[in-house]
Short mmCIF file of C-alpha atoms in Angstrom, two decimals:
data_model
loop_
_atom_site.label_atom_id
_atom_site.label_comp_id
_atom_site.label_asym_id
_atom_site.label_seq_id
_atom_site.Cartn_x
_atom_site.Cartn_y
_atom_site.Cartn_z
CA MET A 1 0.00 0.00 0.00
CA GLU A 2 1.19 3.37 -0.85
CA ALA A 3 2.09 5.55 2.07
CA GLY A 4 0.32 8.74 2.47
CA LEU A 5 -2.92 9.86 3.88
CA PRO A 6 -4.98 7.15 5.29
CA HIS A 7 -8.04 6.11 3.28
CA THR A 8 -11.39 5.13 4.86
CA LEU A 9 -13.57 2.66 3.00
CA SER A 10 -17.32 3.07 3.63
CA THR A 11 -19.83 0.44 2.62
CA CYS A 12 -23.45 1.57 2.08
CA ARG A 13 -26.31 -0.86 2.04
CA PHE A 14 -29.73 0.16 0.49
CA MET A 15 -32.91 -1.74 1.45
CA ALA A 16 -36.14 -1.36 -0.56
CA SER A 17 -39.64 -2.57 0.50
CA VAL A 18 -41.67 -3.89 -2.43
CA THR A 19 -45.55 -4.70 -2.02
CA GLN A 20 -46.78 -7.42 -4.37
CA PRO A 21 -50.32 -6.87 -5.91
CA PRO A 22 -53.02 -9.52 -5.02
CA PRO A 23 -53.48 -12.32 -7.53
CA PRO A 24 -56.36 -11.82 -9.95
CA PRO A 25 -59.57 -13.74 -9.26
CA PRO A 26 -59.97 -16.97 -11.15
CA PHE A 27 -61.75 -16.65 -14.46
CA VAL A 28 -65.22 -18.06 -14.44
CA ALA A 29 -66.51 -18.72 -17.87
CA GLY A 30 -70.15 -17.99 -18.59
CA PRO A 31 -72.55 -20.64 -19.84
CA ARG A 32 -71.69 -21.83 -23.27
CA ALA A 33 -74.16 -21.77 -26.17
CA GLU A 34 -74.41 -25.55 -26.04
CA GLU A 35 -75.39 -25.47 -22.37
CA LEU A 36 -77.99 -22.76 -22.98
CA LEU A 37 -79.50 -24.84 -25.77
CA VAL A 38 -79.79 -27.89 -23.51
CA ASP A 39 -81.37 -25.90 -20.68
CA GLU A 40 -83.92 -24.27 -23.02
CA GLN A 41 -84.95 -27.60 -24.51
CA ILE A 42 -85.31 -29.16 -21.05
CA ARG A 43 -87.40 -26.19 -19.82
CA GLN A 44 -89.75 -26.36 -22.82
CA THR A 45 -90.19 -30.10 -22.34
CA ARG A 46 -91.04 -29.66 -18.64
CA ARG A 47 -93.55 -26.88 -19.44
CA SER A 48 -95.22 -28.97 -22.16
CA LEU A 49 -95.50 -31.90 -19.76
CA LYS A 50 -97.29 -29.72 -17.23
CA TRP A 51 -99.71 -28.32 -19.80
CA VAL A 52 -100.57 -31.78 -21.13
CA ASP A 53 -101.12 -33.13 -17.61
CA LEU A 54 -103.22 -30.07 -16.70
CA ALA A 55 -105.37 -30.36 -19.84
CA SER A 56 -105.86 -34.08 -19.24
CA GLY A 57 -106.93 -33.41 -15.67
CA ILE A 58 -109.40 -30.70 -16.67
CA ILE A 59 -110.96 -32.86 -19.39
CA THR A 60 -111.20 -35.85 -17.03
CA LEU A 61 -112.83 -33.66 -14.35
CA THR A 62 -115.30 -32.25 -16.90
CA ILE A 63 -116.22 -35.76 -18.05
CA GLY A 64 -116.77 -36.86 -14.46
CA VAL A 65 -118.98 -33.84 -13.62
CA LEU A 66 -121.07 -34.28 -16.78
CA LEU A 67 -121.56 -37.99 -16.13
CA PHE A 68 -122.50 -37.27 -12.52
CA LEU A 69 -125.06 -34.63 -13.55
CA LEU A 70 -126.43 -36.89 -16.28
CA CYS A 71 -126.90 -39.78 -13.85
CA VAL A 72 -128.66 -37.72 -11.16
CA SER A 73 -130.85 -36.13 -13.85
CA VAL A 74 -131.92 -39.52 -15.19
CA LEU A 75 -132.73 -40.65 -11.65
CA GLU A 76 -134.78 -37.51 -11.10
CA HIS A 77 -136.66 -37.92 -14.37
CA TRP A 78 -137.57 -41.62 -14.16
CA VAL A 79 -136.90 -43.01 -10.68
CA ILE A 80 -137.53 -40.40 -7.97
CA PRO A 81 -141.19 -39.25 -7.83
CA GLY A 82 -141.38 -35.48 -7.86
CA GLY A 83 -137.62 -35.17 -8.32
CA TRP A 84 -134.93 -34.48 -5.76
CA ASN A 85 -136.15 -32.51 -2.78
CA GLY A 86 -134.27 -29.63 -1.20
CA PRO A 87 -132.09 -31.65 1.21
CA GLY A 88 -131.36 -34.22 -1.49
CA ARG A 89 -130.22 -31.51 -3.90
CA MET A 90 -127.96 -30.07 -1.22
CA VAL A 91 -126.41 -33.50 -0.51
CA LEU A 92 -125.72 -34.02 -4.22
CA PHE A 93 -124.18 -30.57 -4.48
CA VAL A 94 -121.90 -31.19 -1.49
CA ALA A 95 -120.93 -34.63 -2.82
CA MET A 96 -120.02 -33.10 -6.17
CA LEU A 97 -117.90 -30.42 -4.48
CA VAL A 98 -116.14 -33.04 -2.36
CA GLY A 99 -115.39 -35.11 -5.46
CA ILE A 100 -114.08 -32.10 -7.36
CA GLY A 101 -111.94 -31.09 -4.39
CA TRP A 102 -110.48 -34.57 -3.93
CA TYR A 103 -109.66 -34.95 -7.61
CA SER A 104 -108.15 -31.47 -7.79
CA TRP A 105 -105.95 -32.20 -4.76
CA ARG A 106 -104.75 -35.47 -6.26
CA THR A 107 -104.25 -34.13 -9.78
CA PHE A 108 -103.70 -30.39 -9.89
CA TRP A 109 -101.95 -29.70 -6.63
CA PRO A 110 -98.81 -31.72 -7.54
CA LEU A 111 -98.61 -29.86 -10.85
CA VAL A 112 -98.64 -26.53 -9.00
CA SER A 113 -96.52 -27.37 -5.98
CA GLN A 114 -93.92 -29.80 -7.41
CA PRO A 115 -91.64 -29.06 -10.40
CA ILE A 116 -90.90 -31.77 -12.97
CA ASN A 117 -87.45 -33.32 -12.56
CA PRO A 118 -85.14 -32.24 -15.42
CA ALA A 119 -83.74 -35.80 -15.53
CA TYR A 120 -87.26 -37.10 -16.19
CA ALA A 121 -87.66 -34.60 -19.01
CA ALA A 122 -84.29 -35.62 -20.44
CA GLN A 123 -85.26 -39.28 -20.25
CA LEU A 124 -88.44 -38.55 -22.23
CA ILE A 125 -86.44 -36.72 -24.88
CA GLU A 126 -83.96 -39.57 -25.21
CA ARG A 127 -86.80 -42.10 -25.37
CA SER A 128 -88.29 -40.24 -28.33
CA SER A 129 -84.88 -40.00 -30.09
CA PRO A 130 -82.60 -43.05 -29.86
CA THR A 131 -79.78 -41.11 -31.54
CA LEU A 132 -79.10 -39.31 -28.27
CA LYS A 133 -77.87 -42.60 -26.72
CA ASN A 134 -78.05 -41.31 -23.14
CA SER A 135 -75.79 -38.39 -24.01
CA LEU A 136 -78.32 -35.82 -22.72
CA LEU A 137 -78.94 -37.63 -19.43
CA ASN A 138 -75.20 -38.19 -18.95
CA PHE A 139 -74.54 -34.52 -19.51
CA LEU A 140 -77.09 -33.51 -16.87
CA LEU A 141 -75.65 -35.97 -14.36
CA LEU A 142 -72.00 -35.00 -15.02
CA ARG A 143 -72.70 -31.27 -14.96
CA ASN A 144 -72.96 -31.35 -11.19
CA ARG A 145 -69.42 -32.88 -11.05
CA ARG A 146 -67.78 -30.83 -13.73
CA GLN A 147 -64.95 -29.75 -11.43
CA GLN A 148 -63.85 -33.35 -11.24
CA LEU A 149 -63.62 -33.72 -15.00
CA SER A 150 -61.16 -32.49 -17.52
CA GLN A 151 -62.37 -29.34 -19.17
CA LYS A 152 -61.89 -30.86 -22.62
CA VAL A 153 -63.83 -33.99 -21.70
CA TYR A 154 -66.74 -32.00 -20.22
CA GLN A 155 -66.93 -29.74 -23.27
CA ALA A 156 -66.88 -32.72 -25.56
CA ILE A 157 -69.80 -34.34 -23.73
CA GLU A 158 -71.65 -30.98 -23.71
CA GLN A 159 -71.09 -30.42 -27.38
CA GLN A 160 -72.21 -33.93 -28.27
CA ALA A 161 -75.44 -33.59 -26.23
CA ALA A 162 -76.23 -30.19 -27.73
CA GLN A 163 -75.56 -31.33 -31.27
CA ARG A 164 -77.78 -34.38 -31.04
CA LEU A 165 -80.51 -32.47 -29.14
CA SER A 166 -80.70 -29.81 -31.83
CA GLU A 167 -81.78 -32.50 -34.26
CA VAL A 168 -84.74 -33.57 -32.06
CA SER A 169 -88.24 -32.15 -32.65
CA LEU A 170 -89.91 -31.36 -29.32
CA ASP A 171 -93.37 -31.97 -30.82
CA SER A 172 -92.53 -35.67 -30.91
CA VAL A 173 -91.26 -35.78 -27.33
CA ILE A 174 -94.61 -35.40 -25.52
CA ASP A 175 -97.10 -38.21 -26.08
CA ARG A 176 -100.54 -36.60 -26.49
CA THR A 177 -102.36 -39.79 -27.36
CA ALA A 178 -104.07 -40.03 -23.94
CA LEU A 179 -105.13 -36.37 -24.21
CA LEU A 180 -106.71 -36.98 -27.59
CA ARG A 181 -108.56 -40.04 -26.29
CA LEU A 182 -109.91 -38.01 -23.39
CA GLY A 183 -111.07 -35.37 -25.87
CA TYR A 184 -112.95 -38.02 -27.84
CA VAL A 185 -114.58 -39.28 -24.63
CA LEU A 186 -115.62 -35.70 -23.70
CA VAL A 187 -117.17 -35.19 -27.15
CA ALA A 188 -119.05 -38.48 -26.78
CA VAL A 189 -120.37 -37.54 -23.33
CA VAL A 190 -121.49 -34.12 -24.57
CA ALA A 191 -123.19 -35.78 -27.56
CA VAL A 192 -125.05 -38.18 -25.24
CA CYS A 193 -126.22 -35.27 -23.07
CA ALA A 194 -127.35 -33.31 -26.11
CA LEU A 195 -129.18 -36.31 -27.55
CA TYR A 196 -130.93 -36.96 -24.25
CA ARG A 197 -131.84 -33.27 -24.02
CA VAL A 198 -133.50 -33.45 -27.43
CA LEU A 199 -135.26 -36.81 -27.09
CA SER A 200 -136.34 -36.69 -23.44
CA PRO A 201 -139.70 -35.06 -22.65
CA LYS A 202 -138.12 -33.74 -19.46
CA ASN A 203 -135.65 -30.93 -19.33
CA LEU A 204 -132.08 -32.13 -18.69
CA THR A 205 -130.76 -28.59 -18.31
CA ALA A 206 -133.23 -27.81 -15.54
CA SER A 207 -132.20 -30.93 -13.60
CA MET A 208 -128.54 -30.00 -13.88
CA GLU A 209 -129.30 -26.48 -12.69
CA ARG A 210 -131.22 -27.86 -9.72
CA VAL A 211 -128.09 -29.79 -8.63
CA LEU A 212 -125.64 -26.99 -9.38
CA LEU A 213 -127.87 -24.39 -7.65
CA PRO A 214 -129.61 -26.29 -4.83
CA TRP A 215 -130.67 -23.06 -3.13
CA SER A 216 -132.50 -21.82 -6.23
CA ASN A 217 -136.24 -22.05 -6.74
CA ILE A 218 -136.22 -24.29 -9.84
CA ALA A 219 -139.04 -26.76 -10.32
CA ALA A 220 -138.29 -30.41 -11.07
CA PRO A 221 -138.56 -31.22 -14.81
CA SER A 222 -141.67 -33.05 -15.92
CA ARG A 223 -143.75 -33.91 -18.96
CA VAL A 224 -146.13 -31.10 -18.08
CA GLU A 225 -144.53 -27.68 -17.83
CA ILE A 226 -145.81 -25.11 -15.34
CA THR A 227 -144.64 -21.57 -16.05
CA ASN A 228 -145.44 -17.98 -15.14
CA VAL A 229 -147.03 -18.70 -11.77
CA THR A 230 -148.47 -15.47 -10.45
CA PRO A 231 -148.35 -13.67 -8.12
CA GLY A 232 -145.39 -15.79 -6.94
CA ASP A 233 -143.97 -14.70 -3.61
CA THR A 234 -146.20 -11.88 -2.47
CA GLN A 235 -147.62 -9.92 0.43
CA ILE A 236 -151.31 -9.23 0.92
CA ALA A 237 -153.39 -7.52 3.54
CA ARG A 238 -155.21 -9.72 6.01
CA GLY A 239 -158.70 -10.45 4.70
CA GLU A 240 -157.87 -10.07 1.01
CA SER A 241 -158.36 -12.94 -1.41
CA LEU A 242 -155.42 -14.38 -3.37
CA GLU A 243 -155.77 -14.81 -7.12
CA VAL A 244 -153.44 -17.52 -8.48
CA SER A 245 -152.79 -18.25 -12.15
CA ALA A 246 -150.27 -20.25 -14.18
CA GLU A 247 -149.55 -21.29 -17.75
CA ILE A 248 -149.73 -25.07 -18.25
CA LEU A 249 -148.09 -26.74 -21.26
CA GLY A 250 -148.21 -30.44 -22.24
CA LEU A 251 -151.40 -31.14 -20.31
CA ARG A 252 -153.47 -34.10 -21.44
CA ASP A 253 -157.23 -34.01 -21.84
CA GLY A 254 -158.98 -34.38 -18.52
CA GLU A 255 -155.90 -33.83 -16.36
CA PRO A 256 -156.79 -31.51 -13.48
CA VAL A 257 -154.87 -28.40 -12.50
CA ARG A 258 -154.93 -27.45 -8.84
CA VAL A 259 -153.22 -25.12 -6.44
CA ARG A 260 -152.30 -26.53 -3.06
CA TYR A 261 -151.47 -24.55 0.05
CA SER A 262 -150.49 -24.99 3.67
CA THR A 263 -150.54 -22.38 6.40
CA LEU A 264 -147.29 -21.87 8.27
CA ASP A 265 -148.94 -22.55 11.63
CA GLY A 266 -150.13 -25.96 10.43
CA GLN A 267 -153.86 -25.26 10.78
CA ALA A 268 -154.32 -26.04 7.11
CA VAL A 269 -152.13 -28.63 5.36
CA ASP A 270 -152.20 -29.53 1.65
CA ARG A 271 -155.57 -27.92 0.99
CA GLU A 272 -156.43 -27.69 -2.67
CA VAL A 273 -158.37 -25.44 -5.01
CA MET A 274 -159.05 -26.37 -8.62
CA LEU A 275 -157.88 -23.96 -11.30
CA THR A 276 -159.98 -23.39 -14.40
CA ALA A 277 -158.61 -22.79 -17.89
CA SER A 278 -159.19 -19.50 -19.62
CA ALA A 279 -161.07 -19.61 -22.88
CA GLY A 280 -158.82 -20.86 -25.69
CA GLY A 281 -155.61 -20.53 -23.71
CA ALA A 282 -153.13 -22.42 -21.58
CA ARG A 283 -153.58 -20.11 -18.61
CA HIS A 284 -155.38 -21.54 -15.60
CA GLN A 285 -156.56 -19.42 -12.73
CA GLY A 286 -158.43 -19.56 -9.48
CA ARG A 287 -158.73 -18.05 -6.04
CA LEU A 288 -157.52 -19.46 -2.79
CA PRO A 289 -160.19 -20.18 -0.11
CA ASP A 290 -161.20 -17.15 1.83
CA ARG A 291 -161.19 -18.89 5.18
CA PHE A 292 -159.22 -21.76 6.65
CA SER A 293 -161.52 -24.06 8.55
CA GLY A 294 -160.41 -26.56 11.13
CA GLY A 295 -160.76 -29.69 9.01
CA GLY A 296 -162.07 -31.20 5.82
CA SER A 297 -161.60 -29.75 2.38
CA SER A 298 -161.95 -26.09 1.65
CA SER A 299 -163.70 -24.39 -1.14
CA GLU A 300 -163.98 -20.89 -2.39
CA GLY A 301 -166.43 -18.36 -1.17
CA ASP A 302 -166.21 -18.93 2.58
CA GLY A 303 -165.67 -15.24 3.15
CA GLY A 304 -163.11 -13.52 5.32
CA GLY A 305 -160.10 -13.56 2.99
CA VAL A 306 -156.61 -14.89 3.69
CA GLN A 307 -155.88 -14.57 7.38
CA GLN A 308 -152.46 -16.20 7.85
CA ASP A 309 -149.08 -16.69 6.21
CA LEU A 310 -149.02 -19.67 3.87
CA ASP A 311 -147.06 -21.54 1.19
CA TYR A 312 -148.72 -22.52 -2.09
CA TRP A 313 -147.75 -24.41 -5.23
CA VAL A 314 -149.41 -25.54 -8.49
CA GLU A 315 -149.79 -29.19 -9.53
CA ALA A 316 -150.73 -30.42 -13.02
CA GLY A 317 -150.14 -33.89 -14.43
CA ASP A 318 -146.72 -35.06 -13.30
CA ALA A 319 -145.51 -31.49 -12.71
CA ARG A 320 -145.33 -29.52 -9.55
CA SER A 321 -144.22 -25.93 -9.36
CA SER A 322 -141.93 -24.47 -6.77
CA LYS A 323 -143.37 -23.29 -3.47
CA TYR A 324 -144.26 -19.66 -3.10
CA ARG A 325 -144.69 -17.75 0.14
CA VAL A 326 -147.63 -15.48 0.92
CA THR A 327 -146.96 -13.09 3.79
CA VAL A 328 -150.04 -11.59 5.41
CA PHE A 329 -149.76 -8.14 6.95
CA ALA A 330 -152.26 -6.12 8.89
CA ARG A 331 -154.40 -4.15 6.46
CA PRO A 332 -153.50 -0.45 6.69
CA THR A 333 -156.48 1.00 8.53
CA LEU A 334 -157.13 4.51 9.75
CA VAL A 335 -160.10 4.75 12.12
CA VAL A 336 -161.63 7.69 13.93
CA GLU A 337 -160.55 7.77 17.55
CA LYS A 338 -162.74 10.72 18.61
CA VAL A 339 -164.74 13.62 17.20
CA ARG A 340 -164.74 17.07 18.78
CA TYR A 341 -167.62 19.48 18.13
CA GLN A 342 -167.20 23.21 18.50
CA PHE A 343 -170.70 24.64 18.07
CA PRO A 344 -171.45 28.13 16.74
CA ALA A 345 -171.06 30.76 19.42
CA TYR A 346 -174.70 31.82 19.19
CA THR A 347 -175.86 28.44 20.39
CA GLY A 348 -174.25 28.94 23.75
CA LEU A 349 -173.37 25.22 23.76
CA PRO A 350 -170.02 24.12 25.18
CA PRO A 351 -167.66 22.03 23.03
CA ARG A 352 -168.31 18.30 23.09
CA GLU A 353 -166.23 15.20 22.36
CA VAL A 354 -167.52 11.83 21.21
CA GLU A 355 -165.27 8.74 21.25
CA GLY A 356 -165.63 5.35 19.61
CA THR A 357 -167.50 6.45 16.51
CA GLY A 358 -166.73 8.38 13.37
CA ASP A 359 -170.36 9.21 12.50
CA ILE A 360 -170.97 12.95 12.67
CA ASN A 361 -174.24 14.55 13.77
CA ALA A 362 -174.28 18.25 14.58
CA LEU A 363 -175.74 21.62 13.75
CA GLU A 364 -174.74 23.39 10.57
CA GLY A 365 -171.86 25.72 11.10
CA THR A 366 -170.34 23.44 13.70
CA LYS A 367 -166.58 23.12 13.50
CA VAL A 368 -165.65 19.43 13.56
CA SER A 369 -162.22 18.17 14.60
CA LEU A 370 -161.42 14.56 13.66
CA TYR A 371 -158.74 12.60 15.49
CA ALA A 372 -157.81 9.28 13.84
CA LEU A 373 -155.51 6.42 14.81
CA ALA A 374 -153.68 4.10 12.32
CA ASN A 375 -152.13 0.66 12.72
CA HIS A 376 -149.00 1.65 10.72
CA GLU A 377 -146.90 4.78 10.70
CA ILE A 378 -148.53 7.36 8.45
CA ALA A 379 -146.79 8.94 5.48
CA SER A 380 -149.86 10.88 4.30
CA ALA A 381 -153.59 10.86 5.05
CA ASN A 382 -156.69 12.46 3.54
CA ILE A 383 -160.42 12.73 4.06
CA ASP A 384 -162.49 11.54 1.13
CA PHE A 385 -165.90 13.22 1.42
CA GLY A 386 -168.65 11.25 -0.26
CA ALA A 387 -166.33 8.19 -0.56
CA ASP A 388 -165.85 8.90 -4.27
CA GLY A 389 -162.13 8.18 -4.37
CA ARG A 390 -160.97 11.79 -4.25
CA ASN A 391 -158.67 13.19 -1.60
CA ASP A 392 -160.70 16.23 -0.59
CA LEU A 393 -159.01 17.32 2.63
CA PRO A 394 -155.41 16.58 3.69
CA MET A 395 -154.92 15.51 7.29
CA THR A 396 -152.07 16.43 9.60
CA ALA A 397 -150.09 13.26 10.37
CA ASP A 398 -147.88 12.55 13.38
CA LYS A 399 -146.48 9.00 13.39
CA MET A 400 -149.61 6.83 13.81
CA LYS A 401 -152.07 9.67 14.45
CA ALA A 402 -153.81 12.06 12.09
CA SER A 403 -156.20 14.96 12.52
CA ALA A 404 -158.23 17.40 10.42
CA GLN A 405 -160.86 20.10 10.84
CA PHE A 406 -163.83 21.16 8.74
CA THR A 407 -167.15 22.97 9.12
CA LEU A 408 -170.54 21.39 8.55
CA ALA A 409 -172.71 22.97 5.89
CA LEU A 410 -175.95 22.41 3.99
CA GLU A 411 -176.86 22.66 0.33
CA GLU A 412 -178.96 25.55 -0.90
CA ASP A 413 -182.17 23.70 -0.16
CA ARG A 414 -181.28 23.96 3.56
CA ARG A 415 -182.05 20.29 4.06
CA THR A 416 -179.33 18.27 2.27
CA PRO A 417 -175.84 18.07 3.85
CA GLU A 418 -172.97 19.29 1.72
CA PHE A 419 -171.42 15.82 2.26
CA ASP A 420 -173.40 12.91 3.60
CA SER A 421 -170.45 10.55 4.30
CA TYR A 422 -166.67 10.27 4.36
CA VAL A 423 -163.80 7.76 4.55
CA LEU A 424 -160.22 8.14 5.70
CA GLN A 425 -157.48 7.18 3.25
CA TYR A 426 -153.82 6.96 4.13
CA LYS A 427 -150.44 5.74 2.92
CA THR A 428 -147.93 4.06 5.20
CA THR A 429 -144.25 4.94 5.35
CA SER A 430 -143.57 1.58 3.67
CA GLY A 431 -145.67 2.64 0.66
CA ARG A 432 -148.81 0.57 1.31
CA MET A 433 -152.22 2.14 0.77
CA SER A 434 -155.25 1.59 2.94
CA THR A 435 -157.96 -0.46 1.27
CA LEU A 436 -161.66 -0.86 2.02
CA PRO A 437 -161.68 1.86 4.71
CA PRO A 438 -164.73 2.11 6.99
CA LYS A 439 -167.37 4.55 5.82
CA TYR A 440 -168.81 7.11 8.23
CA ASN A 441 -172.08 9.08 7.92
CA ILE A 442 -172.50 12.83 8.18
CA ASP A 443 -175.85 14.17 9.42
CA VAL A 444 -176.15 17.97 9.47
CA THR A 445 -178.99 19.54 11.45
CA PRO A 446 -180.28 22.80 9.96
CA ASP A 447 -180.50 25.93 12.07
CA TYR A 448 -184.30 26.36 11.75
CA ALA A 449 -185.72 29.79 11.00
CA PRO A 450 -187.77 31.49 13.74
CA GLU A 451 -191.55 31.26 13.58
CA ILE A 452 -193.95 34.23 13.87
CA ARG A 453 -197.74 34.74 13.56
CA LEU A 454 -200.25 37.58 14.04
CA LEU A 455 -202.60 37.33 17.02
CA ALA A 456 -204.57 40.56 16.69
CA PRO A 457 -206.73 42.30 15.54
CA VAL A 458 -209.43 39.63 15.68
CA ASP A 459 -213.23 39.72 15.33
CA GLU A 460 -215.84 38.67 17.87
CA ASP A 461 -215.29 35.01 16.96
CA GLY A 462 -211.58 35.33 17.60
CA LYS A 463 -210.64 35.07 13.95
CA LEU A 464 -207.85 37.23 12.62
CA ILE A 465 -209.15 40.26 10.70
CA GLU A 466 -207.27 40.42 7.41
CA GLN A 467 -208.68 43.87 6.45
CA LEU A 468 -209.62 46.51 9.00
CA ASP A 469 -211.14 49.94 8.35
CA VAL A 470 -209.92 52.40 11.00
CA PRO A 471 -210.73 56.11 11.39
CA VAL A 472 -207.70 58.38 11.31
CA ASP A 473 -207.87 59.15 15.02
CA SER A 474 -209.06 55.74 16.28
CA PRO A 475 -206.45 53.43 17.86
CA PHE A 476 -205.88 49.89 16.66
CA THR A 477 -203.74 47.09 18.11
CA ILE A 478 -201.48 44.62 16.33
CA GLU A 479 -200.25 41.64 18.36
CA VAL A 480 -197.68 39.01 17.26
CA GLU A 481 -196.33 35.79 18.68
CA ALA A 482 -192.78 34.61 17.80
CA ARG A 483 -190.40 31.83 18.84
CA ASP A 484 -187.19 30.19 17.66
CA PRO A 485 -187.59 26.41 17.54
CA ASP A 486 -183.97 25.60 18.35
CA PHE A 487 -182.19 28.49 20.04
CA ALA A 488 -183.17 32.12 20.78
CA LEU A 489 -184.84 35.16 19.23
CA ARG A 490 -182.68 38.20 18.69
CA ASN A 491 -185.26 40.64 17.32
CA VAL A 492 -188.99 40.88 16.56
CA VAL A 493 -190.25 43.80 14.51
CA LEU A 494 -193.47 45.05 12.89
CA LEU A 495 -193.11 46.36 9.35
CA GLY A 496 -195.62 48.20 7.14
CA GLU A 497 -195.86 49.79 3.69
CA VAL A 498 -198.25 52.14 1.92
CA ALA A 499 -198.17 51.95 -1.86
CA GLY A 500 -194.78 50.15 -1.68
CA GLU A 501 -193.20 52.75 0.60
CA GLN A 502 -192.21 51.73 4.10
CA VAL A 503 -194.04 53.75 6.75
CA LEU A 504 -193.80 51.36 9.69
CA LYS A 505 -190.88 49.74 11.52
CA HIS A 506 -191.51 49.08 15.16
CA ASP A 507 -189.16 46.93 17.29
CA LEU A 508 -191.03 44.71 19.69
CA LEU A 509 -187.99 42.73 20.98
CA LYS A 510 -184.52 44.14 21.31
CA LEU A 511 -182.85 41.59 23.61
CA GLU A 512 -182.29 37.90 23.01
CA GLN A 513 -185.03 35.74 24.40
CA THR A 514 -185.63 32.04 24.39
CA GLY A 515 -189.01 30.38 24.28
CA LYS A 516 -192.19 32.07 23.10
CA PHE A 517 -192.44 35.86 22.80
CA VAL A 518 -195.67 37.88 22.48
CA GLY A 519 -195.49 41.56 21.60
CA ARG A 520 -198.05 44.19 20.60
CA MET A 521 -198.25 47.70 19.25
CA THR A 522 -201.18 50.14 19.70
CA ALA A 523 -201.35 53.27 17.55
CA THR A 524 -203.69 55.50 15.50
CA PRO A 525 -203.43 56.03 11.73
CA ALA A 526 -202.65 59.68 12.44
CA GLU A 527 -199.65 58.66 14.59
CA LEU A 528 -198.42 56.67 11.65
CA GLN A 529 -199.01 59.73 9.42
CA LEU A 530 -201.66 57.93 7.41
CA LYS A 531 -204.28 59.83 5.50
CA PRO A 532 -207.84 58.86 4.70
CA GLY A 533 -207.80 56.35 1.85
CA ASP A 534 -204.33 55.01 2.61
CA ILE A 535 -204.02 51.24 2.75
CA LEU A 536 -201.39 49.95 5.19
CA GLU A 537 -199.99 46.47 4.57
CA TYR A 538 -198.18 45.17 7.66
CA TRP A 539 -196.45 42.01 8.82
CA GLY A 540 -194.21 40.75 11.51
CA ALA A 541 -190.61 39.58 11.20
CA ALA A 542 -188.47 37.59 13.63
CA ILE A 543 -184.69 37.09 13.57
CA ASP A 544 -182.90 34.41 15.58
CA ASN A 545 -179.52 34.73 17.17
#
């Protein structure tokens, strides 16, 4: 080493920290076109299988329901007298529902709740195409273990399955032979039903409807057909008669037509009334008995009308109509509860009330107040004077009470009442009108005119002198007697005229007086300013109060 300045050797070490990036995620290849083709073909096959099974189930169920309805209809037409009754129809309906429910649970529920196994679909496809040689089924089984296979081997199997599957027609995969046979059976069953409907004298459709709608009011089919029964279900007022009519078709000569009825309380059971045919028509009509007696047969004309709720039906030949209900309600009636009389003031009579009768009897000019009571709530009420059907005077209504006021009057002849009778008409809040209301009489008493007669002058025999010659300065006496036959006199006066000119007016009575009144006047012709030759015509006049 060369001498000199010492040298220092420095060694420098550099350390670098390097962060490695994470490895990329493994590449996952998407489904290949061959795999998509296989999956689509399997899905279509599974869907077609479900539709074929569903259609087969629906057709089989339809055939079963039609055969069931056909059998029960034939039994109703030819075996069961009068057809299935109400409970029997309900039992058949429930049995049909139970059968439909059981079959649907066994057939349709698995189709909805359980998917079809893809392996089963693949097996069907291979069975229809031997060229597949289990390649499709093998592919489906190996696809779940593809990680254990070589990629090249798996793709080769996939490609082979897809290639062979593309050559298969899916229309030939699903066997529809059973579906077609079921269709032929359905057509045959429908043809049998249609043929029976045409050839049978009894209505097949009606029998089927009776089973399908057991709660409906459908009559059992028969050779004779009963239609348009009137009034059907109805309501009538107690005491009214019930007119029943029906159209009868297919009736043989001599076959009777009758309406039967039974009251709901059991007092009358299966009573009958014969119906008579209208001239030249199929309509038969009659009237139910007016009264239900305790026993024996009933006939028309007993009087009294229908009194109770009842059921009725029409029978003709082998036919019987449905039952109809008649509901009896209390006839709307408005009766007079009391009558109040307010007499004219001049009579001096106090007001008076009469209960329990609607007949009116009072003096003319009397103000009458009617108070009536109904058996239903009143919507409107009127007084019909003369009972001619006109509503002459509206009444004031308050729930079940009504009232009205009017004044009694006479015709011009002073003897005939303005109205000699009246009835009360009213409408209930439910819309019913009163019928056959009681009729009440009106008797109006006239206010009689007062009576008056001359008592003097008279001759020696006591006879009234009709013509008297009197000197101008000689007194003469005129005497009158007056009375009012019903109430009181208000005024009595003597009146006189000479040549049509009034010269005498002398008040004999100025205060009201009852009973008989006798008054007189004594005067001379001079006091009356009469001259010789004048002729005085005089008379008396009386006025009541």
